[in-house]
mmCIF file of C-alpha atoms in Angstrom:
data_model
loop_
_atom_site.group_PDB
_atom_site.id
_atom_site.type_symbol
_atom_site.label_atom_id
_atom_site.label_comp_id
_atom_site.label_asym_id
_atom_site.label_seq_id
_atom_site.Cartn_x
_atom_site.Cartn_y
_atom_site.Cartn_z
ATOM 1 C CA VAL A 1 0.007 0.026 -0.036
ATOM 2 C CA LYS A 2 1.231 3.413 -0.862
ATOM 3 C CA LEU A 3 -0.375 6.831 -0.194
ATOM 4 C CA VAL A 4 1.254 9.850 -1.850
ATOM 5 C CA GLU A 5 0.086 13.383 -1.119
ATOM 6 C CA SER A 6 0.396 16.419 -3.323
ATOM 7 C CA GLY A 7 -0.779 19.964 -3.203
ATOM 8 C CA GLY A 8 -0.725 22.156 -0.169
ATOM 9 C CA GLY A 9 1.533 25.170 -0.054
ATOM 10 C CA ALA A 10 1.343 28.637 1.466
ATOM 11 C CA VAL A 11 -1.579 31.010 1.361
ATOM 12 C CA GLN A 12 -2.899 34.097 3.114
ATOM 13 C CA SER A 13 -5.609 33.772 5.721
ATOM 14 C CA GLY A 14 -8.984 33.439 4.019
ATOM 15 C CA GLY A 15 -7.476 31.674 1.007
ATOM 16 C CA SER A 16 -7.998 28.197 -0.330
ATOM 17 C CA LEU A 17 -5.794 25.131 -0.894
ATOM 18 C CA ASN A 18 -6.317 21.569 -2.004
ATOM 19 C CA VAL A 19 -4.400 18.456 -1.023
ATOM 20 C CA SER A 20 -4.732 15.195 -2.888
ATOM 21 C CA CYS A 21 -3.660 11.680 -2.171
ATOM 22 C CA VAL A 22 -3.040 9.032 -4.796
ATOM 23 C CA ALA A 23 -3.515 5.545 -3.410
ATOM 24 C CA SER A 24 -2.076 2.320 -4.726
ATOM 25 C CA GLY A 25 -2.419 -1.159 -3.381
ATOM 26 C CA LEU A 26 -5.905 -0.569 -2.111
ATOM 27 C CA ASN A 27 -9.313 0.606 -3.340
ATOM 28 C CA ILE A 28 -10.226 3.779 -1.477
ATOM 29 C CA SER A 29 -13.913 3.196 -2.107
ATOM 30 C CA ASN A 30 -13.755 0.078 0.008
ATOM 31 C CA GLU A 31 -11.908 1.641 2.897
ATOM 32 C CA CYS A 32 -12.264 4.247 5.603
ATOM 33 C CA MET A 33 -10.140 7.113 4.348
ATOM 34 C CA GLY A 34 -9.266 10.369 5.940
ATOM 35 C CA TRP A 35 -6.967 13.265 6.597
ATOM 36 C CA PHE A 36 -5.189 14.280 9.779
ATOM 37 C CA ARG A 37 -2.757 17.067 10.511
ATOM 38 C CA GLN A 38 -0.019 17.919 12.895
ATOM 39 C CA ALA A 39 1.570 21.278 13.659
ATOM 40 C CA PRO A 40 4.963 21.674 15.429
ATOM 41 C CA GLY A 41 4.570 21.175 19.157
ATOM 42 C CA LYS A 42 0.997 20.104 18.889
ATOM 43 C CA GLU A 43 -0.695 16.711 18.989
ATOM 44 C CA ARG A 44 -1.898 15.278 15.732
ATOM 45 C CA GLU A 45 -5.644 15.698 15.108
ATOM 46 C CA GLY A 46 -8.057 14.059 12.758
ATOM 47 C CA VAL A 47 -9.558 16.509 10.270
ATOM 48 C CA ALA A 48 -11.964 14.638 8.038
ATOM 49 C CA THR A 49 -13.009 11.142 7.128
ATOM 50 C CA ILE A 50 -15.107 9.405 4.479
ATOM 51 C CA ASP A 51 -16.375 5.897 4.938
ATOM 52 C CA ILE A 52 -17.264 3.181 2.449
ATOM 53 C CA ASP A 53 -20.860 4.478 2.272
ATOM 54 C CA GLY A 54 -19.622 7.959 1.513
ATOM 55 C CA ASN A 55 -20.542 9.378 4.844
ATOM 56 C CA THR A 56 -18.242 12.238 5.855
ATOM 57 C CA HIS A 57 -17.211 13.487 9.283
ATOM 58 C CA TYR A 58 -15.235 16.635 10.154
ATOM 59 C CA LEU A 59 -13.350 18.134 12.978
ATOM 60 C CA GLU A 60 -15.651 20.765 14.483
ATOM 61 C CA SER A 61 -13.256 23.633 13.729
ATOM 62 C CA VAL A 62 -13.179 22.878 9.995
ATOM 63 C CA LYS A 63 -16.863 22.194 9.386
ATOM 64 C CA GLY A 64 -18.217 24.319 6.596
ATOM 65 C CA ARG A 65 -14.744 25.180 5.383
ATOM 66 C CA PHE A 66 -13.189 21.793 4.411
ATOM 67 C CA THR A 67 -14.578 19.209 2.069
ATOM 68 C CA ILE A 68 -13.323 15.646 1.780
ATOM 69 C CA SER A 69 -14.075 13.727 -1.389
ATOM 70 C CA ARG A 70 -12.872 10.784 -3.353
ATOM 71 C CA ASP A 71 -12.306 10.180 -7.074
ATOM 72 C CA SER A 72 -13.031 6.452 -7.218
ATOM 73 C CA ALA A 73 -12.143 6.103 -10.893
ATOM 74 C CA ASN A 74 -8.585 7.324 -10.235
ATOM 75 C CA ASN A 75 -8.272 6.151 -6.648
ATOM 76 C CA ILE A 76 -7.582 9.704 -5.347
ATOM 77 C CA LEU A 77 -8.638 11.216 -2.069
ATOM 78 C CA ASN A 78 -9.068 15.040 -1.965
ATOM 79 C CA LEU A 79 -9.330 17.663 0.701
ATOM 80 C CA GLN A 80 -10.557 21.071 -0.391
ATOM 81 C CA MET A 81 -9.741 23.694 2.192
ATOM 82 C CA ASP A 82 -11.479 27.125 2.007
ATOM 83 C CA SER A 83 -11.470 30.111 4.317
ATOM 84 C CA LEU A 84 -8.172 29.006 5.743
ATOM 85 C CA LYS A 85 -6.970 30.252 9.097
ATOM 86 C CA PRO A 86 -3.460 30.430 10.586
ATOM 87 C CA GLU A 87 -4.431 27.697 12.975
ATOM 88 C CA ASP A 88 -4.934 25.336 10.041
ATOM 89 C CA THR A 89 -1.182 25.348 9.449
ATOM 90 C CA GLY A 90 0.446 21.924 9.673
ATOM 91 C CA THR A 91 1.442 18.802 7.832
ATOM 92 C CA TYR A 92 -1.569 17.112 6.343
ATOM 93 C CA GLN A 93 -1.411 13.339 5.940
ATOM 94 C CA CYS A 94 -3.643 11.016 4.039
ATOM 95 C CA ALA A 95 -4.707 7.908 5.828
ATOM 96 C CA GLN A 96 -6.409 4.588 5.272
ATOM 97 C CA ASP A 97 -7.272 3.980 8.875
ATOM 98 C CA GLU A 98 -10.229 2.023 10.189
ATOM 99 C CA THR A 99 -9.958 3.574 13.622
ATOM 100 C CA LEU A 100 -9.944 7.156 12.271
ATOM 101 C CA CYS A 101 -13.502 6.668 11.165
ATOM 102 C CA ARG A 102 -14.447 5.814 14.754
ATOM 103 C CA THR A 103 -12.912 8.881 16.366
ATOM 104 C CA LEU A 104 -10.876 11.874 15.324
ATOM 105 C CA VAL A 105 -9.243 12.041 18.767
ATOM 106 C CA LYS A 106 -6.187 9.918 19.572
ATOM 107 C CA TRP A 107 -7.425 7.254 17.115
ATOM 108 C CA TRP A 108 -3.843 6.033 16.679
ATOM 109 C CA LEU A 109 -3.997 4.568 20.165
ATOM 110 C CA LEU A 110 -6.650 2.086 19.014
ATOM 111 C CA SER A 111 -5.594 -1.140 17.336
ATOM 112 C CA GLY A 112 -6.503 -1.366 13.730
ATOM 113 C CA ARG A 113 -5.244 -1.592 10.181
ATOM 114 C CA ARG A 114 -3.752 1.667 8.955
ATOM 115 C CA TRP A 115 -1.577 3.163 6.306
ATOM 116 C CA TRP A 116 -0.429 6.768 6.312
ATOM 117 C CA GLY A 117 1.169 8.961 3.654
ATOM 118 C CA GLN A 118 4.206 11.115 4.219
ATOM 119 C CA GLY A 119 2.281 14.399 4.268
ATOM 120 C CA ALA A 120 1.927 17.695 2.535
ATOM 121 C CA GLN A 121 2.713 21.027 4.164
ATOM 122 C CA VAL A 122 0.000 23.655 4.516
ATOM 123 C CA THR A 123 0.982 27.137 5.773
ATOM 124 C CA VAL A 124 -1.543 29.856 6.344
ATOM 125 C CA CYS A 125 -0.201 33.332 6.932
ATOM 126 C CA SER A 126 -2.122 35.954 8.895
#
């Protein structure tokens, strides 16, 4: 399994960015997929998930601003980020993670099958 992120970058507060994740070795439509982020000195936090039924779930602070979606034909997971804020700054990682769909908080402490990408940097300047 391999998950490779692209996109991200630097933007002013209020701007938009998109991060994408190309998956190989698995079918994202048959898995719980999601995005999490980590900023320096902070604990990682789950941002958004999409399950096999297409149900989505978001971190409260990004609801209405972020949209997770999947391109099943090309096996790509996307995260569209609008109205970005400086506190959204961090490394965004793509994940196939069955525990991430259960909880966005400390999910990594739960046992379960998971694969994570290397991450894409998102920087939001005030």
